[in-house]
CSV table of C-alpha atoms in Angstrom, one decimal:
chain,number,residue,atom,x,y,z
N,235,UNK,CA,-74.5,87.7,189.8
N,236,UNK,CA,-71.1,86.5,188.8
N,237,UNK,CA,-68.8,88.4,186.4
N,238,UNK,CA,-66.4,86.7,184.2
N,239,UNK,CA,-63.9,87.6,181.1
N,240,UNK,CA,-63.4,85.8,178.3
N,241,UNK,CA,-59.8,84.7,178.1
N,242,UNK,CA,-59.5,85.7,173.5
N,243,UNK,CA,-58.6,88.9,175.0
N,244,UNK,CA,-55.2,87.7,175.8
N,245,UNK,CA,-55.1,84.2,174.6
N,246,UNK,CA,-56.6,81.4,172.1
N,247,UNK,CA,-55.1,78.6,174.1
N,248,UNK,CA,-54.5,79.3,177.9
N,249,UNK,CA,-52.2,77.2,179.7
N,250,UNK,CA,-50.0,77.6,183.3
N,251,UNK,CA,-48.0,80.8,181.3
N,252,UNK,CA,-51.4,83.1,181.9
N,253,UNK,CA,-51.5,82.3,185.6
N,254,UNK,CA,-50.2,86.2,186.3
N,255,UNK,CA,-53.3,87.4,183.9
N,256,UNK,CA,-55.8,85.1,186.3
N,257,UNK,CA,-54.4,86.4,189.6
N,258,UNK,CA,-54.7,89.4,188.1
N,259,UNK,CA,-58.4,88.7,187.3
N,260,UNK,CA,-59.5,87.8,190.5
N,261,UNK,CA,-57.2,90.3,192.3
N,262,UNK,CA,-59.3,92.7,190.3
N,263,UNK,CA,-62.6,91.3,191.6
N,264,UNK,CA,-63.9,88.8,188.5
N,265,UNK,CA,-65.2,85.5,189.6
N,266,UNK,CA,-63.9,83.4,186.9
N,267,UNK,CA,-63.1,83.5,183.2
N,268,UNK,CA,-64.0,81.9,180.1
N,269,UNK,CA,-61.5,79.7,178.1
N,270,UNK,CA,-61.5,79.0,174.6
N,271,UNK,CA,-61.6,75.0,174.0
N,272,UNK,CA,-59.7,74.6,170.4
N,273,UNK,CA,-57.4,72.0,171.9
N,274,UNK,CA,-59.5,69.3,172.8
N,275,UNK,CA,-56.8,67.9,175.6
N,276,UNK,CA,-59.2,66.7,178.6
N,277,UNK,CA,-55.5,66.1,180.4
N,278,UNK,CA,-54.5,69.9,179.9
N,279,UNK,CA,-57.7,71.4,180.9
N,280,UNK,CA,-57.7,69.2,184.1
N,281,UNK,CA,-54.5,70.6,184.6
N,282,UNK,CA,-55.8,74.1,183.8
N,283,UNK,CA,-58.9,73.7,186.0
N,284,UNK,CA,-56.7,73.1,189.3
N,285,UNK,CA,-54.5,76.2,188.9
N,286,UNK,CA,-58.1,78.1,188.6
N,287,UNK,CA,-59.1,76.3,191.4
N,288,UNK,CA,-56.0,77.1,193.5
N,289,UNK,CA,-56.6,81.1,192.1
N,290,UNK,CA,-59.9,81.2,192.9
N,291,UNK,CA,-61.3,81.5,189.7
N,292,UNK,CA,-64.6,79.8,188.5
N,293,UNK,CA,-64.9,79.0,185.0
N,294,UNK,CA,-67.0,78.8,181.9
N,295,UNK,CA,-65.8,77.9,178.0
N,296,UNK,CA,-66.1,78.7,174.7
N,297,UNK,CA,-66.0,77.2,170.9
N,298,UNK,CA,-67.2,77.3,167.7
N,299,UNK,CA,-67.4,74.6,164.8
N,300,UNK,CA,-66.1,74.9,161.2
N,301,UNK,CA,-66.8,73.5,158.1
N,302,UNK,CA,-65.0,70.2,159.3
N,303,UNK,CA,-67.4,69.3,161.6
N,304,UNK,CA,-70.7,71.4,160.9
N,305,UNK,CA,-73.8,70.0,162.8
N,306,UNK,CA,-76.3,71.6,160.1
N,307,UNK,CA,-74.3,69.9,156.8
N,308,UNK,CA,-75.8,68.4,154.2
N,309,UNK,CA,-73.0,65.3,154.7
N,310,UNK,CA,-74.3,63.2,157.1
N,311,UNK,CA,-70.5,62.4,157.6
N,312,UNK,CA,-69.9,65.6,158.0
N,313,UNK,CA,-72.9,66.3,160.8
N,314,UNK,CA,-71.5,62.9,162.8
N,315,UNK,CA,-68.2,64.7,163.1
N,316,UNK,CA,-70.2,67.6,164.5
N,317,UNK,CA,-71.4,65.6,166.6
N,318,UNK,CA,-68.3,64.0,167.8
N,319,UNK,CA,-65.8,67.2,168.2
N,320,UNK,CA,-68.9,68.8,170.1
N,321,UNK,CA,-68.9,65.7,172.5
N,322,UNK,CA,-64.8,66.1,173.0
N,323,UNK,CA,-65.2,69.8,173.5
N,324,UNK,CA,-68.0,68.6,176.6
N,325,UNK,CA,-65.1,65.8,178.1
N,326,UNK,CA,-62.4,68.7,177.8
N,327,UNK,CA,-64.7,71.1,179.5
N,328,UNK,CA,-65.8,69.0,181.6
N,329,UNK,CA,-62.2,68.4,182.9
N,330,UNK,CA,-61.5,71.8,183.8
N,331,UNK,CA,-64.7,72.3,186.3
N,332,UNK,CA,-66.7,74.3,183.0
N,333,UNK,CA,-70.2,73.5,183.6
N,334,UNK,CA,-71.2,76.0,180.2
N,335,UNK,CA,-69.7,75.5,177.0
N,336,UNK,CA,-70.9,78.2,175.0
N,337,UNK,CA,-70.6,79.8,171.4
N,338,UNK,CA,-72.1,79.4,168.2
N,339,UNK,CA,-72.6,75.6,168.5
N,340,UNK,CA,-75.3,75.3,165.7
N,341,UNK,CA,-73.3,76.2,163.0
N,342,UNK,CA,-69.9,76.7,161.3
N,343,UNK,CA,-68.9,80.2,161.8
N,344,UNK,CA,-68.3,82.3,158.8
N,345,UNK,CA,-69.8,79.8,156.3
N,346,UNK,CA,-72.6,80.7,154.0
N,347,UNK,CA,-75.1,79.0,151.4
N,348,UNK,CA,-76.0,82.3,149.8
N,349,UNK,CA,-79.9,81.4,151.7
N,350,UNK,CA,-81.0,81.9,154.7
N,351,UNK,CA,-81.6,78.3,157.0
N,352,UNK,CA,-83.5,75.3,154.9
N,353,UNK,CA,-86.0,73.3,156.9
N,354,UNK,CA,-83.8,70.6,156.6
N,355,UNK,CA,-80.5,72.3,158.4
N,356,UNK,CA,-83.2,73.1,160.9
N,357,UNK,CA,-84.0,69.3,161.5
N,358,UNK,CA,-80.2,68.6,161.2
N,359,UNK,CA,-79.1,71.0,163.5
N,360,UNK,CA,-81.6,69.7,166.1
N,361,UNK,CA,-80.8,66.1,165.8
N,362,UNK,CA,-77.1,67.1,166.4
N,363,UNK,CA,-77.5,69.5,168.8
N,364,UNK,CA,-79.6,67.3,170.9
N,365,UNK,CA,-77.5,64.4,170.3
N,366,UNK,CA,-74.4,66.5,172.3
N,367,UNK,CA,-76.8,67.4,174.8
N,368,UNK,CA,-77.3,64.0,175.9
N,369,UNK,CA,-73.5,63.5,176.5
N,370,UNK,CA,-73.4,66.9,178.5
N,371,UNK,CA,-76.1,65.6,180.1
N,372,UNK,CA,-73.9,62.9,181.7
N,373,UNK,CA,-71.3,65.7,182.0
N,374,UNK,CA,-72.9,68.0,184.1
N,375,UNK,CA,-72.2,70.2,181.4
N,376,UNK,CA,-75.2,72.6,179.7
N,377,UNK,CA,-74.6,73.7,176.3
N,378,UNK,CA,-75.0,77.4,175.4
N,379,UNK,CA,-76.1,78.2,171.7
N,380,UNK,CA,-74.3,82.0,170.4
N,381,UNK,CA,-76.9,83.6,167.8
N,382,UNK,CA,-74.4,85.5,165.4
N,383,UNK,CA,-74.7,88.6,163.5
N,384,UNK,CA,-75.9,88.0,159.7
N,385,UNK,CA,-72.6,88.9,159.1
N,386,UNK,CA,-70.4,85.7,160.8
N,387,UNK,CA,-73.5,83.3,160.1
N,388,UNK,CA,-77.4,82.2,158.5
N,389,UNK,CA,-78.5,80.0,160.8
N,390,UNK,CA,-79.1,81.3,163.9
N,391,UNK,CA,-79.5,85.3,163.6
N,392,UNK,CA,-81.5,86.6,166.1
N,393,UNK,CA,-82.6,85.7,169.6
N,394,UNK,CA,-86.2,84.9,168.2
N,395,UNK,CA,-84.2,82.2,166.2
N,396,UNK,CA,-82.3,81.0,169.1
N,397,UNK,CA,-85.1,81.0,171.7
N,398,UNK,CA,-87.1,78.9,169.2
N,399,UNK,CA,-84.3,76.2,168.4
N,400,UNK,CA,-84.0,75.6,172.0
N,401,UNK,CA,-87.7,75.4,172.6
N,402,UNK,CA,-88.2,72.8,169.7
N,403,UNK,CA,-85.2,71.0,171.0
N,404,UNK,CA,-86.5,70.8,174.5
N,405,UNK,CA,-83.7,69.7,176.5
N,406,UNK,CA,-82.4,70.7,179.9
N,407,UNK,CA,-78.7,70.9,178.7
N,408,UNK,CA,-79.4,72.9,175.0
N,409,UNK,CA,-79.8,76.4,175.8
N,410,UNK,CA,-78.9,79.8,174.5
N,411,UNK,CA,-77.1,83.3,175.2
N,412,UNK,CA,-77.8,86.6,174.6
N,413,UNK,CA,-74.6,88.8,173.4
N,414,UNK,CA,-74.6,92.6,173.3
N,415,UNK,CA,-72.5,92.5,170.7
N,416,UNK,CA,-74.6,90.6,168.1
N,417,UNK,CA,-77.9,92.1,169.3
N,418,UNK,CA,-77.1,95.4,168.9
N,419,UNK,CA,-76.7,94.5,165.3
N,420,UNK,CA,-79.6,92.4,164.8
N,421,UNK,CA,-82.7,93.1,167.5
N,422,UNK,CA,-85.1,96.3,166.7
N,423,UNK,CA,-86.0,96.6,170.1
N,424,UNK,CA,-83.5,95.2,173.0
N,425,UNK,CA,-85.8,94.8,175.6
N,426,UNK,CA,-88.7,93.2,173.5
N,427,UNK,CA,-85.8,90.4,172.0
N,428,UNK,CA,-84.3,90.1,175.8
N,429,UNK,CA,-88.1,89.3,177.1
N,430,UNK,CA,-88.9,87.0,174.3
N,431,UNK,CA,-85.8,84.8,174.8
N,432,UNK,CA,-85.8,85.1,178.4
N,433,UNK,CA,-87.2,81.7,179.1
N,434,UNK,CA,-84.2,80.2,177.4
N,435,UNK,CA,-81.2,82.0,178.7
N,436,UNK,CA,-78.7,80.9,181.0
N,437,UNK,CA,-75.6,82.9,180.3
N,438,UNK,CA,-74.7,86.6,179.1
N,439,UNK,CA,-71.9,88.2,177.1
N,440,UNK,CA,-71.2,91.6,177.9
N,441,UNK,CA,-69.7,93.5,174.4
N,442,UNK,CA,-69.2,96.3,173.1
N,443,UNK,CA,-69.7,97.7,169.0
N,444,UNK,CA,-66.3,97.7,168.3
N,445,UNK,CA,-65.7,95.0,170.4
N,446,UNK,CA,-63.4,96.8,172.8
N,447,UNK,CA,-64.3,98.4,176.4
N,448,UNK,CA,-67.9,98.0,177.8
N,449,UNK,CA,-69.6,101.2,178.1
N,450,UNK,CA,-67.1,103.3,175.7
N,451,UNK,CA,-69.6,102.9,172.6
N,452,UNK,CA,-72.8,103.1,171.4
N,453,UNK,CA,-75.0,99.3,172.4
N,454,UNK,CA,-77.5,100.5,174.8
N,455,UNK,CA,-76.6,99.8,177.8
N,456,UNK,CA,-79.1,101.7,179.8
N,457,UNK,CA,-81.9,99.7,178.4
N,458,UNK,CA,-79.4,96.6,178.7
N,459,UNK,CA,-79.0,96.9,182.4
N,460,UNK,CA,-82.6,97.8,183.3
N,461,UNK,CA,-83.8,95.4,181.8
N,462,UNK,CA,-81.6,92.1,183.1
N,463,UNK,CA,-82.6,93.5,186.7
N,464,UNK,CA,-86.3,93.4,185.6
N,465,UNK,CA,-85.7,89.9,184.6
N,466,UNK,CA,-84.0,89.5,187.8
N,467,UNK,CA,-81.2,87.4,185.8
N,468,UNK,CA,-78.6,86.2,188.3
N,469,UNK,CA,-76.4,84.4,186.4
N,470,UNK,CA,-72.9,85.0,184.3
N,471,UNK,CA,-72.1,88.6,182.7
N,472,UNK,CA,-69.0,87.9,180.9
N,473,UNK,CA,-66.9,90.2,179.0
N,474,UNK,CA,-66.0,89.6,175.4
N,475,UNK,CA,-63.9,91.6,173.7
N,476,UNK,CA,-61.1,91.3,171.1
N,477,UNK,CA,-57.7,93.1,170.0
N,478,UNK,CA,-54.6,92.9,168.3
N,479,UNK,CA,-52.8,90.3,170.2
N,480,UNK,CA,-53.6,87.3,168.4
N,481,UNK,CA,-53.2,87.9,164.6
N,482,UNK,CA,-55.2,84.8,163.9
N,483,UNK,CA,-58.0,85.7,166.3
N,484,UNK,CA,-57.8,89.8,165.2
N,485,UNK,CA,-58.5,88.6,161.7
N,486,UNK,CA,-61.3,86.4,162.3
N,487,UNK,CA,-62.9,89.3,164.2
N,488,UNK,CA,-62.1,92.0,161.5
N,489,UNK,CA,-60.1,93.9,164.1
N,490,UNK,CA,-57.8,96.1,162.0
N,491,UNK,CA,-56.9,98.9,164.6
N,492,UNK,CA,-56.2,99.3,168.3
N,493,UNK,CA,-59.0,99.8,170.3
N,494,UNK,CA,-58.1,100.2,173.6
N,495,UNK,CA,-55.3,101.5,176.0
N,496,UNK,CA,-54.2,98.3,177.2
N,497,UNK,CA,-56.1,94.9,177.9
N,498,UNK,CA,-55.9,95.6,181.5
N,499,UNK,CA,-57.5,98.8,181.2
N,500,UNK,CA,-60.3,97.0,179.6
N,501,UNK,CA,-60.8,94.4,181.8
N,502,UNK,CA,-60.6,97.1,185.2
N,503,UNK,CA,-62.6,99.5,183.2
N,504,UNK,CA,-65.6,97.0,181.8
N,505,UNK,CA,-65.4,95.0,185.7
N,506,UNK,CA,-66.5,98.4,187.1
N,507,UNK,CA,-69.1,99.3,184.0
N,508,UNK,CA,-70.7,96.2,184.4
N,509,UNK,CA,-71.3,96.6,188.6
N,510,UNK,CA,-72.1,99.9,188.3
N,511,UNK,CA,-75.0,99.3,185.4
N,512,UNK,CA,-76.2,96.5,188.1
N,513,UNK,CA,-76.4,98.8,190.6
N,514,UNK,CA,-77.9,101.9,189.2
């Protein structure tokens, strides 16, 4: 098992200025982190990816898409650029060491038709999808599809959805996540949607309701826990959680009120939920 944190908690960009949060991080006991990948600087993340390395830190990454450069548009235009940012986002993660670029790759995040997903965004996203996962193929690089809430997205809502979009897709380097967060919104039963996706799923994000400290709300962590050891899933549980310290970020999440002590309260106190839940 590795344990990670996703960097948004502090920072949408991270760069030599965060080294005392990362030595912190692995003074603390994480194995790595997870940076966001806005800035599509191969050069900078290289850069990035050697003071990790000289930390100690592994590393995963995140991103998202926007309307800009959707994979599931209508434009084929459009879709290309998709296809093209998502294939930048694989060199610049491939530059820092990342071997998982995760996040809700399928679709642009917070856009909405006023449907749910067409057969034809289906076949689009597909073609896109699988078209980036031949250049992360050549990367070393696995993509990692984020099924969202109804609430940030259409397309991919549940981990029925996502399971079956990778299954259809069939390639080694397209496959998806589960995320506490988002299933605790979306699944009836957590261990039925964990065992049904199962097959698929090669990374974790650990989150809580309100997006603050593991294990201080209400997701279900008991039947969370129990069942990842059933599944015997030995791969990255990385915290996710959000706050006040980027405006930009704080409103994208709807994060309107302080939710925790202090970030490094959260990232001791959900370090120490997460081993214990693993332990039980």
């Amino acid at each position: 098992m590795k344990y990670g944190m996703n960097m948004l908690l502090w920072a949408s960009d991270v760069t030599e200025e965060h080294a005392g949060i990362l030595e912190k991080l692995k003074k603390w006991g994480y194995d790595g982190v997870e940076l966001p990948v806005f800035d599509l600087d191969p050069a900078k993340f290289a850069r990035l990816g050697k003071m990790l390395d000289a930390i100690g830190l592994e590393r995963t990454a995140v991103t998202v898409c926007s309307d800009a450069d959707n994979p599931i548009s209508a434009d084929p235009a459009i879709r290309s650029a998709g296809v093209e940012r998502l294939k930048k986002a694989i060199d610049t993660v491939a530059a820092a060491g990342a071997n998982l670029l995760c996040g809700p790759l399928h679709s642009a995040l917070g856009t909405f038709s006023g449907t749910g997903p067409t057969a034809d965004e289906w076949k689009w996203g597909l073609d896109s999808l699988t078209k980036a996962a031949d250049h992360a193929a050549k990367n070393n690089v696995t993509l990692v599809c984020e099924y969202l809430n109804r609430f940030e997205c259409y397309f991919l809502t549940s981990a029925a959805d996502d399971a079956r979009f990778c299954r259809e897709a069939n390639h080694p380097n397209l496959k998806m996540m589960y995320d506490t967060f988002h299933a605790n919104i979306e699944e009836k039963d957590l261990a039925a949607a964990m065992k049904g996706c199962w097959d698929q799923v090669v990374h974790v994000h650990i989150s809580e309701n309100d997006r603050s400290t593991p294990g201080e709300g209400h997701v279900d962590w008991e039947t969370t826990f129990k069942t990842l050891k059933e599944l015997k899933y030995d791969g990255w549980l990385t915290v996710e959680a959000f706050g006040l310290a980027l405006p930009a970020l704080a409103a994208a999440t709807k994060i309107w009120r302080r939710m925790f002590p202090t970030e490094e309260y959260l990232a001791q106190n959900a370090l120490a939920f997460m081993k214990k839940g693993m332990a039980d």
